Amino acid sequence: MVNLKEKPFCLSGEAIAWVEETIASMTPDEKVGQLFVQMRKSLDEQEIKKTLDTWHQGGLRWQGGDRNQVYNQNKTYQENTKIPLLIAANCDNGGDGCLSEGTFVATAAEAAAGEGTQTAYDSGYVAGREASSVGVNWMFNPCADIYMNWRNTIVNTRAYGDNADRVIENIRAYINGIHQSNVACCCKHFPGDGVEERDQHLVLGVNDLSVEEWDASFRKVYQTMIDEGLESIMVGHIALPEMSRKLRPGIKDEDIMPATLAPELLTDLLRGEMGFNGVVITDASHMAGIACMEKREVAVPKAIASGCDMFLFSNNAEEDFGYMKAGVENGVITAERLDDALHRILGLKAKLGLYKKENVTPAPEVKEQVVGCEEHKKLAEEAAERCITLVKDTKGDLPIDPEKRKRARLVFIQSTPTSKSYAGDPVKDVVVEELTRAGFTVDVAPNFHDLEAEEGPKPEHMLKMMECGKMKDFSAKYDVVFLVLNIKGYAQENHVRLRWSCNHSSELPWYVTEVPTVGISLNYTNHLIDVPQVHTFVNAYGNTRTSIRAAIEKICGRSEFKGTASDTVFCGKWDTRL
């Protein structure tokens, strides 16, 4: 059972009294409702009130919208709830995670590339200030995963490195930054992602480390944070087979479950051996890593019975509420387990001071003063300055002086469009503007998706994309090629690789033998696996104007490259180093 006087809660007698009195006043339905964190996008007050009166949710997460939309929704929820809500956001990189005008400071991969931990601290500092200014009080960050497998694109940019010590240093700094605001943190995704290439959105995740390997890596990270007072942990839909086998001798393979449904990993290991006293929440419950493992009516209450305190999102609010309530009534969730979960949930709310009205919703002017402010923009510039990384320059082509090599060809590769409303990637325009600003004249290579969007589907577009022209003419026309990769993926494929806009495309880097070519990644760090023949490569880590400008300045020799690449960028291949 939880001890609210101990860390991470450290509650006063007044706060504990509020927790006890609140729980005692709850109806059975209100107790069940507290176990859910829901995602809602409605701004209608009557709909919000009806939702709260019906399902009594304990938490809310809504990602997206401008500062006024998010603030007004959060404020409306808090004004109409009987018990203050935990309101969460995903802000891996800064305030941009929950607000359209929020400040992107740096990805975790970028922070890990810089010397020290200042960038991680600044990311947390900005995230906490901007998110809390619109009523967020719980951060579903930092990511405590370890990037051990270069094929893993789920945590490629979200993990603070490929070893436990580096991860610990940076997540500690991020948490310290967040804690400059009245916001709780949540390390994820226990028992740890980054070991395999598959995505728990699409399939059961499996951390297949031995017990000894896990203890020396992921356990070390989580144990350090627990000992330092971490408030909450998000459990991934990730199995830890060797640990399950150790804790449950004789367990059958078919009975090995993701941690969200595995009491041996939550109750025995995390609560018992590791002594975690805070809140445990599942990762999103619509992900295949849990949705494909048990019938929904089994999985919903089983997650709480196994040791989770809160259940993230519903497939259908009415149905999932019914499943959870039935789990309480039939004893799958014991009275003791329910009471323990409620004390932790209310304990976290009390730690944040939410039982006092003045701590629930900030004054509306705060968001105007904080979101996207000059101080935060300056921190983003400093992050780019200290972290952007020259991965390799084996032919010695840098710096590229636009006074001497002015004529540039831009080959811009983006993620494959997924909507018929596609009208071009605006990041490409930013790249053109920043190259022009730096002094280059820019000729943009054709892109199949853009040709189709601009002119409609035509068979000749494929032929046009295959045309390279005469090599001598190309060499005479251009002084440098910039191959810029703006590729992202999410919950659609297990690992994301570079994909040219069409087959046999003239975008392919044949030009590296004709003129100096500079590759720039605006997101993932592992693209060299697909373009090893590019001899000069830069990881810029972000597709913001700030990141793009800083990368170009460094390429031109006007600023020093200060970031450091780990060996994971070379993807275990000899030719990527050439």
Coordinates of C-alpha atoms in Angstrom, one line a residue, residues 39-352:
M39 CA -8.4 12.1 -24.7
R40 CA -11.1 14.6 -25.5
K41 CA -11.1 17.3 -28.2
S42 CA -14.4 19.0 -27.6
L43 CA -14.5 22.6 -26.6
D44 CA -18.3 22.6 -26.0
E45 CA -18.9 23.2 -22.3
Q46 CA -22.2 21.2 -22.1
E47 CA -20.6 18.2 -23.8
I48 CA -17.6 18.4 -21.4
K49 CA -20.0 18.7 -18.4
K50 CA -22.0 15.7 -19.6
T51 CA -18.8 13.6 -20.1
L52 CA -17.5 14.4 -16.6
D53 CA -20.9 13.7 -15.0
T54 CA -21.1 10.4 -16.7
W55 CA -17.6 9.0 -16.6
H56 CA -15.9 10.9 -13.8
Q57 CA -12.5 10.6 -15.4
G58 CA -9.4 11.2 -13.3
G59 CA -7.2 12.6 -16.0
L60 CA -7.2 14.3 -19.5
R61 CA -4.8 14.5 -22.3
W62 CA -5.4 16.5 -25.4
Q63 CA -2.5 17.2 -27.8
G64 CA -2.9 19.9 -30.5
G65 CA -4.5 23.3 -31.0
D66 CA -3.3 26.8 -30.3
R67 CA -2.8 28.3 -26.8
N68 CA -6.3 29.7 -26.5
Q69 CA -8.0 26.5 -27.6
V70 CA -6.0 24.3 -25.2
Y71 CA -6.3 26.8 -22.4
N72 CA -10.0 27.2 -22.7
Q73 CA -10.6 23.4 -22.9
N74 CA -8.5 22.7 -19.9
K75 CA -10.1 25.5 -17.9
T76 CA -13.6 24.3 -18.8
Y77 CA -12.8 20.8 -17.7
Q78 CA -11.4 21.9 -14.4
E79 CA -14.4 24.3 -13.7
N80 CA -16.8 21.4 -14.3
T81 CA -15.2 18.5 -12.5
K82 CA -15.9 17.5 -9.0
I83 CA -12.3 16.4 -8.4
P84 CA -9.5 18.3 -10.1
L85 CA -8.0 16.6 -13.1
L86 CA -4.5 15.5 -13.9
I87 CA -4.0 17.1 -17.3
A88 CA -1.2 15.6 -19.3
A89 CA 0.8 16.5 -22.4
N90 CA 3.6 14.9 -24.5
C91 CA 6.4 17.5 -24.7
D92 CA 9.5 15.6 -25.7
N93 CA 11.2 18.5 -27.4
G94 CA 9.7 21.6 -25.7
G95 CA 6.4 23.3 -25.7
D96 CA 5.6 22.3 -29.3
G97 CA 4.3 19.0 -28.0
C98 CA 1.0 20.5 -26.8
L99 CA 0.7 23.8 -28.6
S100 CA 0.9 24.8 -32.2
E101 CA 2.8 27.9 -31.2
G102 CA 4.9 26.1 -28.7
T103 CA 8.7 26.3 -28.8
F104 CA 10.7 23.4 -30.2
V105 CA 14.0 23.4 -28.3
A106 CA 15.6 20.0 -29.1
T107 CA 14.9 16.3 -29.5
A108 CA 16.4 13.9 -27.0
A109 CA 18.8 12.7 -29.7
E110 CA 19.9 16.3 -30.2
A111 CA 20.4 16.9 -26.5
A112 CA 22.4 13.7 -26.3
A113 CA 24.7 14.9 -29.1
G114 CA 25.6 18.1 -27.2
E115 CA 28.2 18.4 -24.5
G116 CA 26.8 18.3 -21.0
T117 CA 23.1 18.3 -20.1
Q118 CA 22.1 22.0 -20.6
T119 CA 20.0 21.2 -23.7
A120 CA 18.0 18.6 -21.9
Y121 CA 17.4 21.0 -19.0
D122 CA 16.3 23.7 -21.4
S123 CA 13.9 21.4 -23.2
G124 CA 12.2 20.5 -19.9
Y125 CA 12.3 24.1 -18.7
V126 CA 10.5 25.4 -21.8
A127 CA 8.1 22.4 -21.9
G128 CA 7.1 22.9 -18.3
R129 CA 6.6 26.7 -18.6
E130 CA 4.6 26.6 -21.8
A131 CA 2.5 23.6 -21.0
S132 CA 1.7 24.8 -17.5
S133 CA 0.6 28.2 -18.8
V134 CA -2.4 26.5 -20.5
G135 CA -3.3 24.3 -17.5
V136 CA -1.2 21.2 -18.0
N137 CA 0.1 19.7 -14.7
W138 CA 1.5 16.3 -15.8
M139 CA 4.2 15.6 -18.4
F140 CA 4.2 12.3 -20.1
N141 CA 8.0 12.7 -20.3
P142 CA 10.9 12.2 -20.3
C143 CA 11.6 9.2 -22.4
A144 CA 13.8 6.8 -20.4
D145 CA 14.4 4.4 -23.2
I146 CA 17.9 3.5 -24.5
Y147 CA 18.7 3.5 -28.2
M148 CA 20.4 0.2 -28.5
N149 CA 19.1 -0.9 -31.9
W150 CA 19.7 1.5 -34.9
R151 CA 16.7 0.0 -36.6
N152 CA 14.4 1.2 -33.9
T153 CA 12.7 4.4 -35.2
I154 CA 10.2 4.6 -32.3
V155 CA 12.8 6.1 -29.9
N156 CA 15.5 7.1 -32.4
T157 CA 14.9 10.8 -31.7
R158 CA 13.3 10.3 -28.3
A159 CA 16.0 8.5 -26.4
Y160 CA 18.9 10.4 -24.7
G161 CA 21.5 8.1 -26.1
D162 CA 22.6 4.5 -26.3
N163 CA 23.9 3.9 -22.8
A164 CA 22.3 4.1 -19.4
D165 CA 24.6 6.7 -17.8
R166 CA 24.1 9.2 -20.6
V167 CA 20.3 8.6 -20.5
I168 CA 20.3 9.1 -16.7
E169 CA 22.2 12.4 -16.9
N170 CA 19.9 13.9 -19.5
I171 CA 16.5 12.7 -18.1
R172 CA 17.6 14.1 -14.7
A173 CA 18.3 17.4 -16.3
Y174 CA 15.0 17.4 -18.2
I175 CA 13.1 16.6 -15.0
N176 CA 14.9 19.4 -13.2
G177 CA 13.8 21.7 -16.0
I178 CA 10.2 20.6 -15.8
H179 CA 10.2 21.0 -12.1
Q180 CA 10.8 24.8 -12.4
S181 CA 7.0 24.7 -13.1
N182 CA 4.3 23.0 -11.0
V183 CA 4.3 19.9 -13.3
A184 CA 4.8 16.2 -12.4
C185 CA 7.0 14.0 -14.6
C186 CA 6.5 10.5 -16.0
C187 CA 9.3 8.3 -17.3
K188 CA 8.4 5.9 -20.1
H189 CA 8.2 3.2 -21.5
F190 CA 8.9 0.7 -18.7
P191 CA 10.4 -1.9 -19.0
G192 CA 12.2 -0.2 -21.8
D193 CA 12.1 0.4 -25.6
G194 CA 15.0 0.7 -28.0
V195 CA 16.2 -2.9 -28.0
E196 CA 14.2 -4.2 -31.0
E197 CA 13.0 -2.7 -34.2
R198 CA 9.3 -3.3 -33.8
D199 CA 6.7 -0.7 -32.7
Q200 CA 4.3 -1.5 -29.8
H201 CA 1.7 0.6 -31.6
L202 CA 1.6 -2.2 -34.2
V203 CA 2.7 -5.4 -32.3
L204 CA 3.6 -6.6 -28.9
G205 CA 6.9 -5.0 -28.0
V206 CA 9.6 -7.3 -26.7
N207 CA 12.7 -6.3 -24.7
D208 CA 14.7 -9.5 -25.0
L209 CA 17.6 -8.6 -22.8
S210 CA 18.8 -11.1 -20.3
V211 CA 18.0 -10.3 -16.6
E212 CA 21.7 -9.3 -16.1
E213 CA 21.7 -7.0 -19.2
W214 CA 18.4 -5.4 -18.2
D215 CA 19.6 -4.8 -14.6
A216 CA 22.7 -3.1 -15.9
S217 CA 20.8 -0.8 -18.3
F218 CA 17.1 -0.1 -18.0
R219 CA 16.8 -1.1 -14.3
K220 CA 19.7 1.2 -13.6
V221 CA 17.9 4.1 -15.3
Y222 CA 14.6 3.6 -13.6
Q223 CA 16.1 2.8 -10.2
T224 CA 18.0 6.0 -10.2
M225 CA 15.0 8.1 -11.0
I226 CA 12.8 6.3 -8.5
D227 CA 15.4 6.9 -5.8
E228 CA 15.5 10.6 -6.8
G229 CA 11.7 11.0 -6.3
L230 CA 10.1 10.4 -9.8
E231 CA 6.4 10.9 -9.5
S232 CA 5.1 8.5 -12.2
I233 CA 6.0 5.8 -14.7
M234 CA 4.3 5.0 -18.0
V235 CA 4.3 1.3 -18.7
G236 CA 4.8 0.2 -22.3
H237 CA 3.1 -2.7 -24.0
I238 CA 6.5 -4.4 -23.9
A239 CA 7.2 -7.8 -22.7
L240 CA 10.4 -8.6 -20.7
P241 CA 10.5 -12.4 -21.2
E242 CA 13.7 -13.3 -19.3
M243 CA 12.6 -11.4 -16.2
S244 CA 9.1 -12.9 -16.4
R245 CA 10.6 -16.3 -16.6
K246 CA 12.8 -15.5 -13.6
L247 CA 9.9 -14.2 -11.5
R248 CA 7.4 -16.9 -12.7
P249 CA 9.4 -20.1 -13.1
G250 CA 7.8 -22.4 -15.6
I251 CA 5.7 -19.6 -17.3
K252 CA 4.7 -20.6 -20.8
D253 CA 5.6 -18.5 -23.8
E254 CA 1.9 -17.9 -24.5
D255 CA 1.4 -16.5 -21.0
I256 CA 4.1 -13.9 -21.3
M257 CA 2.3 -10.6 -21.4
P258 CA 3.3 -7.0 -22.0
A259 CA 4.3 -5.2 -18.8
T260 CA 0.9 -3.5 -18.7
L261 CA -0.7 -6.9 -18.0
A262 CA 2.1 -8.6 -16.1
P263 CA 1.9 -8.5 -12.3
E264 CA 5.3 -10.0 -12.0
L265 CA 6.8 -7.0 -13.7
L266 CA 4.7 -4.4 -12.0
T267 CA 3.7 -5.6 -8.5
D268 CA 6.7 -7.9 -7.9
L269 CA 9.5 -6.0 -9.7
L270 CA 8.6 -2.4 -10.0
R271 CA 6.7 -2.0 -6.7
G272 CA 8.4 -4.7 -4.7
E273 CA 12.1 -5.0 -5.6
M274 CA 12.5 -1.5 -7.0
G275 CA 10.3 0.2 -4.4
F276 CA 8.4 2.6 -6.6
N277 CA 5.8 4.4 -4.6
G278 CA 4.4 6.7 -7.2
V279 CA 1.7 6.5 -9.9
V280 CA 1.8 3.9 -12.7
I281 CA -0.1 4.5 -15.9
T282 CA -0.5 2.3 -19.0
D283 CA 0.6 3.5 -22.4
A284 CA -2.3 4.2 -24.8
S285 CA -4.7 1.3 -24.7
H286 CA -5.6 1.3 -28.4
M287 CA -2.1 0.2 -29.3
A288 CA -1.8 -3.3 -30.7
G289 CA 0.8 -4.3 -28.0
I290 CA -2.1 -4.6 -25.6
A291 CA -5.2 -4.7 -27.8
C292 CA -4.1 -7.9 -29.5
M293 CA -3.1 -9.8 -26.3
E294 CA -6.4 -10.2 -24.4
K295 CA -10.1 -9.6 -25.0
R296 CA -10.9 -6.0 -24.1
E297 CA -13.1 -7.0 -21.2
V298 CA -10.2 -8.9 -19.7
A299 CA -7.4 -6.4 -20.5
V300 CA -9.1 -3.3 -19.1
P301 CA -9.5 -4.5 -15.4
K302 CA -6.4 -6.7 -15.7
A303 CA -4.1 -3.7 -16.2
I304 CA -5.2 -2.2 -12.9
A305 CA -5.2 -5.6 -11.1
S306 CA -1.6 -6.2 -12.4
G307 CA -0.4 -3.0 -10.8
C308 CA -1.2 0.0 -13.0
D309 CA -3.1 2.8 -11.3
M310 CA -4.5 4.6 -14.4
F311 CA -5.6 3.4 -17.8
L312 CA -4.8 5.6 -20.8
F313 CA -7.6 6.3 -23.2
S314 CA -10.7 4.3 -24.1
N315 CA -11.8 2.4 -27.2
N316 CA -15.3 3.2 -26.2
A317 CA -15.9 5.2 -23.0
E318 CA -19.1 3.5 -22.1
E319 CA -17.9 0.0 -22.8
D320 CA -14.5 0.4 -21.1
F321 CA -16.1 2.0 -18.1
G322 CA -18.4 -1.0 -17.9
Y323 CA -15.5 -3.4 -18.1
M324 CA -13.6 -1.6 -15.4
K325 CA -16.6 -1.5 -13.1
A326 CA -17.3 -5.2 -13.7
G327 CA -13.7 -5.9 -12.7
V328 CA -14.2 -4.1 -9.4
E329 CA -17.5 -5.8 -8.7
N330 CA -16.3 -9.3 -9.6
G331 CA -13.1 -9.0 -7.6
V332 CA -10.6 -9.0 -10.5
I333 CA -9.6 -5.6 -9.0
T334 CA -9.7 -6.2 -5.3
A335 CA -10.9 -3.5 -2.9
E336 CA -7.4 -3.1 -1.6
R337 CA -5.9 -2.7 -5.1
L338 CA -8.6 -0.1 -6.0
D339 CA -8.0 1.8 -2.7
D340 CA -4.3 1.8 -3.3
A341 CA -4.7 3.1 -6.9
L342 CA -7.0 5.9 -5.7
H343 CA -4.6 7.0 -3.0
R344 CA -1.8 7.3 -5.5
I345 CA -3.9 9.2 -8.1
L346 CA -5.3 11.6 -5.5
G347 CA -1.9 11.7 -3.8
L348 CA -0.4 13.0 -7.1
K349 CA -3.1 15.6 -7.4
A350 CA -2.4 16.7 -3.8
K351 CA 1.3 16.9 -4.4
L352 CA 0.5 19.4 -7.2

